[in-house]
Every structure is written in C-alpha cells, then in structure tokens.
Amino acid sequence: MSKPTITAQPSSEVTDNNSSILQNGGKILPVCYRCTKVPKEGLYDGFRIQGMFFCSECQQELFSAEPGSPEYQEFMFLIKGIFY
C-alpha cells in the first residue's frame, strides 16, 4: 500500500487526500469537509459530524439552503456519505 503524497503549499498548508488536517506551526487545525478551508477560530468555528468538520460559513449555507436547491442537495450528499 503506497503512502499518500503530501505537498507543501505557499500558505504553509499541507495537502493530504486521506486526512482533514492542516499543520501550522506545530498545531493541527481542522479543514472543512465541504469547502476544504481552515476556519479562523479553529475547532471553535464550526461543527463535527462523525469526525468530519464543517466550518461556520458552510454551516450558515446549510441552514439557509432551501430544500431541493443544489446547495441543499450537495449537503445531503456529503452528510449521507458520512453515515453510509
């Protein structure tokens, strides 16, 4: 089994297709499961479902999405993927 490729980005991000972490100065920060961004407030700037982190911006989009809209369908697809 081969190890995933880890690439350093100019913003000091570490990209790893098999994990949801970003290393920054020795700290491990959450990465949003939907938008793949690191929230400004770290773990306190979002919520987790089954170990998958969603940032507060995506949380607001989820709560304001109309049922049946493309955004709502995207969230349902992601959330179903976490549980099944």
PDB file of N, CA and C in Angstrom, residues 22-51:
ATOM      1  N   LEU A  22      -4.538  20.392   8.752  1.00  0.00           N
ATOM      2  CA  LEU A  22      -3.586  21.347   8.229  1.00  0.00           C
ATOM      3  C   LEU A  22      -2.606  21.619   9.361  1.00  0.00           C
ATOM      4  N   GLN A  23      -1.341  21.514   9.072  1.00  0.00           N
ATOM      5  CA  GLN A  23      -0.339  21.761  10.099  1.00  0.00           C
ATOM      6  C   GLN A  23       0.160  23.186   9.938  1.00  0.00           C
ATOM      7  N   ASN A  24       0.166  23.913  11.042  1.00  0.00           N
ATOM      8  CA  ASN A  24       0.557  25.309  11.026  1.00  0.00           C
ATOM      9  C   ASN A  24       1.333  25.596  12.304  1.00  0.00           C
ATOM     10  N   GLY A  25       2.626  25.696  12.186  1.00  0.00           N
ATOM     11  CA  GLY A  25       3.450  25.994  13.346  1.00  0.00           C
ATOM     12  C   GLY A  25       3.348  24.946  14.439  1.00  0.00           C
ATOM     13  N   GLY A  26       3.253  23.680  14.072  1.00  0.00           N
ATOM     14  CA  GLY A  26       3.160  22.621  15.056  1.00  0.00           C
ATOM     15  C   GLY A  26       1.754  22.341  15.543  1.00  0.00           C
ATOM     16  N   LYS A  27       0.772  23.157  15.124  1.00  0.00           N
ATOM     17  CA  LYS A  27      -0.616  22.949  15.530  1.00  0.00           C
ATOM     18  C   LYS A  27      -1.352  22.199  14.428  1.00  0.00           C
ATOM     19  N   ILE A  28      -2.269  21.353  14.821  1.00  0.00           N
ATOM     20  CA  ILE A  28      -3.104  20.662  13.848  1.00  0.00           C
ATOM     21  C   ILE A  28      -4.461  21.346  13.863  1.00  0.00           C
ATOM     22  N   LEU A  29      -4.871  21.856  12.712  1.00  0.00           N
ATOM     23  CA  LEU A  29      -6.110  22.611  12.598  1.00  0.00           C
ATOM     24  C   LEU A  29      -7.118  21.860  11.744  1.00  0.00           C
ATOM     25  N   PRO A  30      -8.411  22.094  11.983  1.00  0.00           N
ATOM     26  CA  PRO A  30      -9.432  21.413  11.187  1.00  0.00           C
ATOM     27  C   PRO A  30      -9.529  21.999   9.786  1.00  0.00           C
ATOM     28  N   VAL A  31      -9.966  21.167   8.856  1.00  0.00           N
ATOM     29  CA  VAL A  31     -10.225  21.597   7.487  1.00  0.00           C
ATOM     30  C   VAL A  31     -11.670  21.216   7.192  1.00  0.00           C
ATOM     31  N   CYS A  32     -12.430  22.156   6.659  1.00  0.00           N
ATOM     32  CA  CYS A  32     -13.839  21.909   6.381  1.00  0.00           C
ATOM     33  C   CYS A  32     -14.000  20.785   5.358  1.00  0.00           C
ATOM     34  N   TYR A  33     -14.898  19.857   5.646  1.00  0.00           N
ATOM     35  CA  TYR A  33     -15.178  18.707   4.779  1.00  0.00           C
ATOM     36  C   TYR A  33     -15.776  19.157   3.450  1.00  0.00           C
ATOM     37  N   ARG A  34     -16.476  20.299   3.442  1.00  0.00           N
ATOM     38  CA  ARG A  34     -17.131  20.775   2.226  1.00  0.00           C
ATOM     39  C   ARG A  34     -16.237  21.716   1.418  1.00  0.00           C
ATOM     40  N   CYS A  35     -15.757  22.789   2.025  1.00  0.00           N
ATOM     41  CA  CYS A  35     -15.019  23.816   1.268  1.00  0.00           C
ATOM     42  C   CYS A  35     -13.505  23.655   1.364  1.00  0.00           C
ATOM     43  N   THR A  36     -13.021  22.777   2.201  1.00  0.00           N
ATOM     44  CA  THR A  36     -11.601  22.481   2.429  1.00  0.00           C
ATOM     45  C   THR A  36     -10.790  23.684   2.918  1.00  0.00           C
ATOM     46  N   LYS A  37     -11.445  24.634   3.571  1.00  0.00           N
ATOM     47  CA  LYS A  37     -10.742  25.789   4.148  1.00  0.00           C
ATOM     48  C   LYS A  37     -10.545  25.571   5.642  1.00  0.00           C
ATOM     49  N   VAL A  38      -9.539  26.248   6.182  1.00  0.00           N
ATOM     50  CA  VAL A  38      -9.288  26.226   7.617  1.00  0.00           C
ATOM     51  C   VAL A  38     -10.030  27.407   8.230  1.00  0.00           C
ATOM     52  N   PRO A  39     -10.926  27.169   9.201  1.00  0.00           N
ATOM     53  CA  PRO A  39     -11.657  28.274   9.811  1.00  0.00           C
ATOM     54  C   PRO A  39     -10.747  29.135  10.681  1.00  0.00           C
ATOM     55  N   LYS A  40     -11.080  30.423  10.771  1.00  0.00           N
ATOM     56  CA  LYS A  40     -10.258  31.369  11.531  1.00  0.00           C
ATOM     57  C   LYS A  40     -10.138  30.996  13.005  1.00  0.00           C
ATOM     58  N   GLU A  41     -11.207  30.492  13.591  1.00  0.00           N
ATOM     59  CA  GLU A  41     -11.222  30.168  15.017  1.00  0.00           C
ATOM     60  C   GLU A  41     -10.924  28.702  15.307  1.00  0.00           C
ATOM     61  N   GLY A  42     -10.418  27.975  14.331  1.00  0.00           N
ATOM     62  CA  GLY A  42     -10.071  26.572  14.544  1.00  0.00           C
ATOM     63  C   GLY A  42     -11.277  25.710  14.854  1.00  0.00           C
ATOM     64  N   LEU A  43     -11.145  24.830  15.828  1.00  0.00           N
ATOM     65  CA  LEU A  43     -12.220  23.900  16.184  1.00  0.00           C
ATOM     66  C   LEU A  43     -13.472  24.590  16.700  1.00  0.00           C
ATOM     67  N   TYR A  44     -13.345  25.839  17.146  1.00  0.00           N
ATOM     68  CA  TYR A  44     -14.484  26.558  17.702  1.00  0.00           C
ATOM     69  C   TYR A  44     -15.298  27.272  16.628  1.00  0.00           C
ATOM     70  N   ASP A  45     -14.911  27.131  15.380  1.00  0.00           N
ATOM     71  CA  ASP A  45     -15.557  27.856  14.283  1.00  0.00           C
ATOM     72  C   ASP A  45     -16.265  26.881  13.343  1.00  0.00           C
ATOM     73  N   GLY A  46     -17.121  26.024  13.905  1.00  0.00           N
ATOM     74  CA  GLY A  46     -17.849  25.068  13.094  1.00  0.00           C
ATOM     75  C   GLY A  46     -18.384  23.932  13.938  1.00  0.00           C
ATOM     76  N   PHE A  47     -18.711  22.819  13.288  1.00  0.00           N
ATOM     77  CA  PHE A  47     -19.235  21.662  13.997  1.00  0.00           C
ATOM     78  C   PHE A  47     -18.721  20.383  13.350  1.00  0.00           C
ATOM     79  N   ARG A  48     -18.839  19.282  14.088  1.00  0.00           N
ATOM     80  CA  ARG A  48     -18.366  17.985  13.595  1.00  0.00           C
ATOM     81  C   ARG A  48     -19.515  16.997  13.544  1.00  0.00           C
ATOM     82  N   ILE A  49     -19.497  16.166  12.516  1.00  0.00           N
ATOM     83  CA  ILE A  49     -20.423  15.040  12.391  1.00  0.00           C
ATOM     84  C   ILE A  49     -19.564  13.814  12.120  1.00  0.00           C
ATOM     85  N   GLN A  50     -19.637  12.833  13.004  1.00  0.00           N
ATOM     86  CA  GLN A  50     -18.886  11.588  12.839  1.00  0.00           C
ATOM     87  C   GLN A  50     -17.413  11.846  12.502  1.00  0.00           C
ATOM     88  N   GLY A  51     -16.811  12.844  13.133  1.00  0.00           N
ATOM     89  CA  GLY A  51     -15.405  13.137  12.921  1.00  0.00           C
ATOM     90  C   GLY A  51     -15.105  14.034  11.730  1.00  0.00           C
TER      91      GLY A  51
END
